[in-house]
Coordinates of N, CA and C in Angstrom, one line a residue:
M1 N 16.8 12.8 1.3 CA 16.3 11.9 1.1 C 16.5 11.2 0.4
A2 N 16.5 9.5 0.0 CA 16.8 9.0 0.0 C 16.1 7.9 -0.6
I3 N 15.9 7.1 -2.4 CA 15.3 6.1 -2.2 C 15.4 5.1 -1.7
L4 N 14.3 4.2 -0.8 CA 14.5 2.7 -0.3 C 13.9 1.8 -1.0
P5 N 14.9 0.5 -0.7 CA 14.9 -0.5 -1.6 C 13.3 -0.8 -1.1
I6 N 12.9 -1.8 -1.8 CA 11.0 -1.7 -1.1 C 10.9 -3.5 -1.2
R7 N 10.7 -4.2 0.4 CA 10.7 -5.5 0.1 C 9.8 -6.3 -0.8
I8 N 9.6 -7.6 -1.1 CA 8.8 -8.1 -1.9 C 8.9 -9.1 -1.1
W9 N 7.0 -9.6 -1.7 CA 6.3 -10.3 -0.1 C 7.4 -11.8 -0.4
G10 N 7.0 -12.0 1.1 CA 7.7 -13.1 1.4 C 8.0 -12.7 3.0
D11 N 9.4 -11.3 2.8 CA 9.7 -10.4 3.7 C 9.4 -10.7 4.5
P12 N 9.4 -10.9 6.4 CA 8.8 -11.1 7.3 C 7.9 -10.1 7.7
V13 N 8.8 -8.8 7.4 CA 8.4 -7.3 7.8 C 7.1 -7.3 6.9
L14 N 6.6 -7.5 5.4 CA 5.4 -8.0 5.4 C 4.1 -8.2 5.8
H15 N 4.5 -9.5 6.2 CA 3.3 -10.4 6.8 C 3.3 -10.0 8.4
A16 N 4.0 -9.2 9.3 CA 3.4 -8.9 10.8 C 2.9 -7.5 11.0
P17 N 1.8 -7.7 11.6 CA 1.4 -6.0 11.9 C 2.2 -5.3 12.2
A18 N 2.2 -3.7 11.9 CA 2.7 -2.9 12.4 C 3.0 -2.5 13.8
E19 N 3.2 -1.8 14.2 CA 3.5 -0.8 15.2 C 3.3 0.2 15.8
P20 N 2.5 1.0 16.2 CA 1.6 2.3 16.2 C 3.1 2.8 16.8
V21 N 2.9 4.1 16.1 CA 4.4 5.3 16.1 C 3.5 5.9 17.5
A22 N 5.3 5.7 18.6 CA 4.8 6.1 19.9 C 4.9 7.9 19.7
E23 N 6.0 8.2 19.0 CA 6.4 10.1 18.5 C 6.5 10.3 17.8
I24 N 6.6 11.3 17.2 CA 7.3 11.9 15.7 C 8.1 12.6 16.0
T25 N 9.5 12.0 15.4 CA 10.7 12.1 15.7 C 11.3 12.8 14.3
D26 N 12.5 13.3 14.2 CA 13.5 13.5 13.3 C 13.6 12.3 12.4
E27 N 13.3 11.4 13.2 CA 13.8 10.0 12.3 C 12.9 9.2 11.4
I28 N 11.3 9.7 12.0 CA 10.5 9.6 11.7 C 9.7 10.6 10.9
R29 N 10.5 11.8 10.5 CA 10.0 12.8 9.3 C 11.2 12.7 8.3
T30 N 12.1 11.8 8.4 CA 13.7 11.7 7.3 C 12.9 10.1 6.9
L31 N 12.1 9.2 7.5 CA 11.3 8.5 7.1 C 10.3 8.6 6.0
V32 N 8.9 9.4 6.4 CA 8.3 9.8 5.6 C 9.2 10.6 4.4
A33 N 9.6 11.1 4.3 CA 10.2 12.2 3.1 C 10.8 10.8 2.2
D34 N 11.5 10.1 2.5 CA 11.9 8.9 2.0 C 11.2 7.9 1.6
M35 N 9.8 8.1 1.8 CA 8.9 7.4 1.7 C 8.2 7.8 0.4
Y36 N 8.2 9.1 0.6 CA 7.4 9.9 -1.0 C 8.8 9.6 -1.6
E37 N 9.8 10.1 -1.5 CA 11.1 9.6 -2.7 C 10.7 8.4 -3.1
T38 N 10.9 7.4 -2.8 CA 10.3 6.1 -3.0 C 9.2 6.0 -3.8
M39 N 8.0 6.6 -3.2 CA 7.0 5.9 -4.1 C 6.6 6.9 -5.6
D40 N 7.3 8.2 -5.1 CA 7.3 8.7 -6.7 C 8.3 8.4 -7.9
A41 N 9.5 7.5 -7.3 CA 10.5 6.8 -7.9 C 9.9 5.2 -8.6
A42 N 8.7 4.8 -8.0 CA 8.4 3.7 -8.5 C 7.7 3.4 -9.6
P43 N 7.2 4.1 -10.1 CA 6.5 4.9 -9.3 C 4.9 3.9 -9.0
G44 N 4.4 4.6 -7.8 CA 3.4 4.4 -6.7 C 2.6 5.4 -6.5
V45 N 1.1 4.9 -6.3 CA 0.3 5.9 -5.9 C 0.1 5.5 -3.8
G46 N 1.0 4.7 -3.9 CA 0.6 4.3 -2.0 C 2.2 4.1 -1.6
L47 N 2.4 4.1 -0.1 CA 3.7 2.8 0.1 C 3.8 2.9 1.7
A48 N 3.5 1.9 2.2 CA 3.4 1.8 3.4 C 5.2 1.7 4.1
A49 N 4.8 1.5 5.5 CA 6.5 1.3 6.4 C 6.9 0.0 6.1
P50 N 6.0 -0.9 5.9 CA 6.3 -2.2 6.2 C 7.1 -2.1 5.2
Q51 N 6.8 -2.0 3.9 CA 7.3 -1.9 2.4 C 9.0 -1.6 2.6
V52 N 9.0 -0.8 3.3 CA 10.5 -0.3 3.4 C 11.1 -0.8 4.1
G53 N 10.7 -2.0 4.9 CA 11.5 -2.2 5.7 C 11.1 -2.1 7.5
V54 N 10.3 -1.0 7.3 CA 10.1 -0.4 8.7 C 9.0 -0.7 9.4
G55 N 8.4 -1.7 10.4 CA 7.3 -2.2 10.8 C 6.6 -1.4 11.7
L56 N 6.2 0.0 11.1 CA 5.5 1.2 11.8 C 4.1 1.5 11.2
R57 N 3.1 2.0 11.6 CA 2.4 1.9 11.1 C 1.8 3.3 10.2
I58 N 2.7 3.6 9.1 CA 2.6 4.7 8.6 C 2.4 4.2 7.2
Y59 N 1.8 5.1 6.2 CA 1.8 5.2 4.7 C 1.5 6.2 4.4
T60 N 2.1 7.0 2.7 CA 2.7 7.6 2.2 C 1.6 7.4 0.8
Y61 N 0.3 8.5 0.9 CA -0.6 8.1 -0.6 C -0.4 9.8 -1.7
T62 N -0.9 9.4 -2.9 CA -1.1 10.2 -3.5 C -2.7 9.7 -4.7
Y63 N -3.2 10.9 -5.3 CA -3.9 10.4 -6.0 C -5.0 11.8 -6.8
E64 N -5.8 11.8 -7.6 CA -6.4 13.1 -8.0 C -7.8 12.8 -7.8
D65 N -8.2 14.1 -7.5 CA -9.5 14.0 -6.9 C -10.5 14.2 -7.8
D66 N -11.8 14.2 -7.9 CA -12.5 14.3 -9.0 C -13.1 15.4 -10.0
E67 N -11.9 16.5 -9.5 CA -11.7 17.5 -10.2 C -10.4 17.9 -11.0
G68 N -9.8 16.3 -11.1 CA -8.4 16.6 -11.3 C -7.6 17.3 -10.3
R69 N -7.6 18.0 -9.6 CA -6.6 18.5 -8.2 C -5.6 17.3 -7.7
P70 N -4.4 17.6 -7.4 CA -3.4 16.2 -6.9 C -3.6 16.4 -5.2
W71 N -3.9 15.1 -4.6 CA -3.8 14.8 -3.2 C -2.7 14.1 -2.9
R72 N -2.7 14.6 -1.9 CA -1.2 14.2 -1.4 C -0.6 14.4 0.2
G73 N -0.2 12.8 0.7 CA -0.1 13.0 2.2 C 0.3 11.6 2.8
E74 N 0.4 11.2 4.0 CA 1.2 10.7 4.9 C -0.4 10.5 6.1
I75 N 0.0 9.2 6.4 CA -1.1 8.8 7.5 C -0.7 8.2 8.7
I76 N -0.1 8.8 10.1 CA 0.7 7.7 10.7 C -0.9 7.7 11.9
N77 N -0.6 6.2 12.2 CA -1.4 5.5 12.9 C -2.4 5.6 12.8
P78 N -3.2 5.2 11.4 CA -4.4 5.7 10.8 C -5.0 4.4 11.8
E79 N -7.0 5.0 11.0 CA -8.0 4.1 11.4 C -8.8 3.9 10.5
L80 N -9.1 3.0 9.8 CA -9.8 2.9 8.3 C -11.9 2.0 9.0
W81 N -12.4 2.7 8.5 CA -14.1 2.4 8.4 C -14.1 2.5 6.9
M82 N -14.5 1.3 6.5 CA -15.5 1.2 5.6 C -16.5 0.4 5.7
T83 N -17.4 0.4 4.2 CA -18.7 0.4 4.0 C -18.5 -1.2 3.6
P84 N -19.7 -2.3 3.9 CA -19.5 -3.6 3.2 C -19.3 -3.6 1.8
T85 N -18.8 -4.3 1.9 CA -18.1 -4.8 0.3 C -19.8 -5.6 -0.2
V86 N -19.6 -5.0 -1.6 CA -20.6 -5.7 -1.9 C -20.4 -7.0 -2.6
P87 N -21.1 -8.2 -2.4 CA -20.9 -9.6 -2.4 C -20.6 -10.1 -4.2
G88 N -20.0 -10.8 -4.7 CA -19.6 -11.0 -5.8 C -17.8 -10.8 -5.9
D89 N -17.8 -11.5 -7.7 CA -16.5 -11.9 -8.4 C -16.4 -10.3 -9.3
P90 N -14.9 -10.1 -8.3 CA -14.4 -8.8 -9.2 C -14.5 -8.5 -10.4
D91 N -14.5 -7.5 -11.2 CA -14.5 -7.2 -12.8 C -12.8 -7.0 -12.7
E92 N -12.4 -7.8 -13.6 CA -10.9 -7.7 -13.9 C -10.6 -6.3 -14.2
D93 N -11.3 -5.8 -14.9 CA -10.8 -4.7 -15.9 C -11.3 -3.1 -15.0
S94 N -11.9 -3.4 -13.9 CA -12.5 -2.5 -13.1 C -11.8 -2.4 -11.5
E95 N -11.5 -3.3 -11.4 CA -11.1 -3.8 -9.6 C -9.7 -4.9 -9.8
S96 N -9.0 -4.4 -11.1 CA -7.5 -5.0 -10.6 C -6.7 -4.1 -9.5
E97 N -6.2 -4.6 -9.0 CA -4.8 -3.5 -8.2 C -3.3 -4.3 -8.0
G98 N -2.3 -3.5 -8.3 CA -0.9 -4.3 -8.3 C -0.7 -3.6 -7.0
C99 N 0.9 -3.8 -6.4 CA 1.5 -4.0 -5.5 C 3.1 -3.7 -5.7
L100 N 3.3 -2.6 -5.2 CA 4.8 -2.4 -5.5 C 6.1 -3.6 -4.7
S101 N 5.1 -4.1 -3.9 CA 5.7 -5.4 -2.9 C 5.1 -6.7 -4.0
F102 N 5.0 -6.7 -4.9 CA 4.2 -8.2 -6.0 C 4.9 -7.2 -7.2
P103 N 6.0 -6.4 -7.6 CA 5.8 -5.9 -8.8 C 5.7 -6.8 -10.1
G104 N 5.2 -5.7 -10.9 CA 4.9 -6.0 -12.4 C 3.6 -6.9 -12.5
E105 N 2.5 -7.1 -11.6 CA 1.3 -7.9 -11.5 C 0.4 -7.2 -10.9
A106 N -1.2 -7.8 -11.7 CA -1.9 -7.4 -11.4 C -3.1 -8.3 -11.2
F107 N -4.4 -8.4 -10.0 CA -5.2 -9.3 -9.7 C -6.1 -8.7 -9.7
P108 N -7.9 -9.4 -9.5 CA -8.2 -8.2 -9.2 C -9.5 -8.9 -8.4
L109 N -9.2 -7.8 -7.1 CA -9.6 -8.2 -5.8 C -11.3 -7.4 -5.6
R110 N -12.1 -7.7 -5.4 CA -12.9 -6.8 -4.4 C -13.0 -5.8 -3.5
R111 N -13.0 -4.7 -3.5 CA -12.8 -3.7 -1.5 C -13.6 -3.2 -2.3
S112 N -14.4 -2.3 -0.8 CA -15.2 -1.9 -0.6 C -15.2 -0.1 -1.1
D113 N -16.2 -0.1 -2.0 CA -16.2 1.4 -2.5 C -16.2 2.8 -1.8
R114 N -16.4 2.7 -0.5 CA -16.6 4.0 0.7 C -15.5 3.6 1.5
V115 N -14.5 4.3 2.3 CA -13.3 4.4 3.5 C -13.6 5.9 4.2
V116 N -14.0 5.7 5.4 CA -13.1 7.2 6.3 C -11.7 6.0 6.6
V117 N -10.6 7.1 6.8 CA -9.6 7.3 7.4 C -9.0 8.4 8.2
T118 N -8.7 7.9 9.2 CA -8.5 9.4 10.5 C -7.3 8.9 10.8
G119 N -6.5 9.8 11.1 CA -4.8 9.8 11.9 C -4.4 10.8 12.1
T120 N -2.8 11.1 12.1 CA -2.6 12.2 11.9 C -1.5 12.5 10.9
D121 N -1.2 13.3 10.9 CA -0.1 13.9 9.5 C 1.3 13.8 10.6
I122 N 2.7 14.2 9.7 CA 3.9 14.4 9.9 C 3.9 15.6 10.9
E123 N 3.4 16.4 11.2 CA 2.8 17.5 12.2 C 2.2 17.0 13.7
G124 N 1.5 16.0 13.3 CA 0.5 15.5 14.1 C -0.7 15.9 14.2
A125 N -0.4 16.2 13.2 CA -2.7 17.6 13.1 C -3.3 15.9 13.3
P126 N -4.5 16.2 13.1 CA -5.2 15.1 12.8 C -5.6 15.2 11.2
V127 N -5.9 14.0 11.0 CA -6.1 14.1 9.5 C -7.2 13.2 9.3
R128 N -8.1 13.4 8.6 CA -10.1 12.5 8.6 C -9.8 12.2 6.4
I129 N -9.6 11.6 6.0 CA -9.6 11.0 4.5 C -11.2 10.7 4.6
E130 N -12.3 11.4 3.7 CA -13.5 10.0 3.1 C -13.4 10.4 1.7
V131 N -13.1 9.2 1.1 CA -13.0 9.1 -0.5 C -14.1 7.5 -1.0
D132 N -14.3 7.9 -2.5 CA -14.5 6.4 -2.8 C -13.5 5.8 -4.0
G133 N -14.4 4.2 -4.5 CA -14.2 4.2 -5.9 C -12.8 4.3 -5.6
W134 N -12.1 4.5 -6.8 CA -10.1 4.3 -6.9 C -9.4 4.4 -5.7
R135 N -9.7 5.8 -5.1 CA -9.0 6.6 -4.0 C -9.7 5.3 -2.5
A136 N -10.4 4.7 -2.6 CA -10.6 4.1 -1.4 C -9.8 2.7 -1.5
R137 N -9.8 2.2 -2.8 CA -8.8 1.3 -2.5 C -7.3 1.3 -2.4
I138 N -7.0 2.5 -2.5 CA -5.5 2.8 -2.6 C -6.0 3.0 -0.7
M139 N -6.5 3.6 -0.3 CA -6.5 3.4 1.6 C -6.6 2.4 2.1
Q140 N -7.5 1.0 1.5 CA -7.6 -0.1 2.0 C -6.2 -0.9 1.8
H141 N -5.5 -0.9 0.5 CA -4.7 -1.4 0.2 C -3.4 -0.9 1.2
E142 N -3.2 0.3 1.3 CA -2.1 0.6 2.1 C -2.6 0.4 3.4
F143 N -3.7 -0.1 4.1 CA -4.2 0.0 5.8 C -3.6 -1.3 5.9
D144 N -4.0 -2.1 4.5 CA -3.8 -3.4 4.9 C -2.2 -3.9 5.2
H145 N -1.5 -3.2 4.5 CA -0.4 -3.3 4.6 C 0.6 -3.4 6.1
L146 N 0.0 -2.4 6.9 CA -0.1 -2.3 8.5 C -0.6 -3.1 8.8
D147 N -1.3 -3.6 8.8 CA -1.9 -5.2 9.6 C -1.0 -6.6 8.9
G148 N 0.2 -6.6 7.9 CA 0.9 -7.4 8.3 C 0.2 -8.2 6.8
V149 N -1.1 -8.0 5.5 CA -1.5 -8.3 4.7 C -1.1 -7.7 3.3
I150 N -0.6 -8.7 2.4 CA -0.7 -7.9 1.1 C -2.2 -8.4 0.1
Y151 N -2.2 -7.8 -0.2 CA -3.5 -7.7 -1.7 C -3.2 -9.5 -2.0
I152 N -2.0 -9.8 -2.5 CA -2.4 -11.0 -2.9 C -2.9 -12.1 -1.9
D153 N -2.5 -12.0 -0.5 CA -3.2 -12.7 0.3 C -4.3 -13.0 0.6
R154 N -5.4 -11.8 -0.8 CA -7.0 -11.8 -0.4 C -7.5 -12.3 -2.0
I155 N -6.8 -12.0 -2.6 CA -7.1 -13.1 -4.2 C -8.1 -14.0 -4.2
S156 N -8.9 -14.8 -5.1 CA -9.2 -15.7 -5.5 C -8.3 -17.0 -5.8
D157 N -8.2 -18.1 -4.8 CA -7.5 -19.0 -5.0 C -6.9 -19.3 -6.6
G158 N -7.2 -19.0 -7.6 CA -7.3 -19.5 -8.8 C -5.9 -18.7 -9.3
D159 N -6.2 -17.4 -8.9 CA -5.0 -15.8 -8.8 C -3.7 -16.3 -7.7
W160 N -4.4 -17.0 -6.9 CA -2.9 -17.3 -5.7 C -2.4 -18.4 -5.9
K161 N -2.8 -19.4 -6.6 CA -1.4 -20.6 -7.2 C -1.3 -19.7 -8.0
T162 N -1.5 -18.7 -9.5 CA -0.4 -18.2 -10.5 C 0.3 -17.5 -9.6
A163 N 0.2 -16.6 -8.4 CA 0.5 -15.9 -7.9 C 1.7 -16.4 -7.2
Q164 N 1.7 -17.6 -6.3 CA 2.6 -19.0 -6.2 C 3.6 -18.8 -7.3
K165 N 3.2 -18.9 -8.9 CA 4.2 -20.2 -9.8 C 4.9 -18.6 -10.2
I166 N 4.6 -17.2 -9.7 CA 5.2 -16.1 -10.0 C 6.6 -16.1 -9.3
S167 N 5.3 -15.8 -7.9 CA 6.7 -15.9 -7.0 C 7.7 -16.7 -7.2
K168 N 7.6 -17.8 -7.1 CA 8.3 -19.0 -7.2 C 9.8 -18.8 -8.4
K169 N 9.1 -18.2 -9.3 CA 10.3 -18.8 -10.7 C 10.6 -17.3 -10.7
R170 N 10.5 -16.5 -9.6 CA 11.3 -14.8 -9.1 C 12.3 -15.3 -8.3
G171 N 12.1 -16.2 -7.5 CA 12.8 -16.1 -6.6 C 12.4 -15.4 -5.7
W172 N 10.9 -15.1 -5.3 CA 10.1 -13.9 -4.2 C 10.3 -15.4 -3.1
G173 N 8.8 -14.7 -2.2 CA 8.7 -15.7 -1.6 C 9.4 -15.8 0.1
R174 N 10.9 -14.7 0.2 CA 11.8 -15.6 1.1 C 12.5 -13.9 1.8
P175 N 12.8 -14.4 2.8 CA 13.5 -13.1 3.7 C 14.3 -12.3 2.9
G176 N 14.6 -11.1 3.1 CA 15.4 -10.6 2.4 C 15.8 -10.2 0.6
V177 N 14.4 -10.1 0.1 CA 14.2 -10.1 -1.1 C 13.4 -8.6 -1.5
S178 N 14.6 -7.8 -2.1 CA 14.2 -6.5 -2.1 C 14.2 -5.8 -3.8
W179 N 13.8 -4.8 -4.1 CA 14.0 -3.9 -5.2 C 13.6 -2.7 -4.7
T180 N 14.8 -1.8 -5.8 CA 15.1 -0.4 -5.4 C 14.7 0.1 -6.6
P181 N 13.5 1.2 -6.4 CA 13.1 1.7 -7.9 C 14.3 2.4 -8.6
G182 N 14.4 2.6 -9.7 CA 15.7 3.3 -10.6 C 17.1 2.8 -10.8
V183 N 16.6 1.8 -10.0 CA 18.3 0.5 -9.8 C 18.2 -0.8 -10.8
D184 N 16.6 -1.4 -10.1 CA 16.6 -2.5 -10.4 C 15.7 -2.5 -11.7
D185 N 15.5 -3.4 -12.3 CA 14.8 -3.5 -13.6 C 13.7 -4.4 -13.4
V186 N 12.5 -3.9 -12.7 CA 11.5 -4.2 -12.3 C 10.3 -4.0 -12.7
D187 N 9.2 -4.5 -13.8 CA 8.1 -3.6 -13.7 C 7.0 -3.4 -13.3
A188 N 7.2 -2.7 -12.0 CA 6.2 -2.3 -11.2 C 4.9 -1.5 -11.9

């Protein structure tokens, strides 16, 4: 297993729809194992294959359920269904999120409160996840990556301008910029 470099906003792989996984091969198994190691080292609660430069429809996740039990998994070729998003402005305290591909920052973003995700796991077994609240936010965030969308693409105009200033100051927003957990000094 290896910790992979995480691409930063502006890299083309992050802004293009990912391709479906046609077959679960040893290369896919290695990629998923590396994604877990990278996600844990970052640390993050989710990581999509495009974030490590691979344009495939795969993401890993980790969270605790309401009873404090850890849940961890991967979803290959996911499909996402969500309840309608409640209209209004997001709450900065309870609806802010960050991203390993825009490290060190968090912006408020309204998301659906309940989702269902289906797909397969690394063994090819069917996966169905039905979650709400923060866990639903994780699923939507990672699914967005597979469609070439980063959460800052969805934030308010004012926050978008702030994100652009941050990106320019840090030299982001262009191809080839990445950071490696445990190697590079970024505040993810």
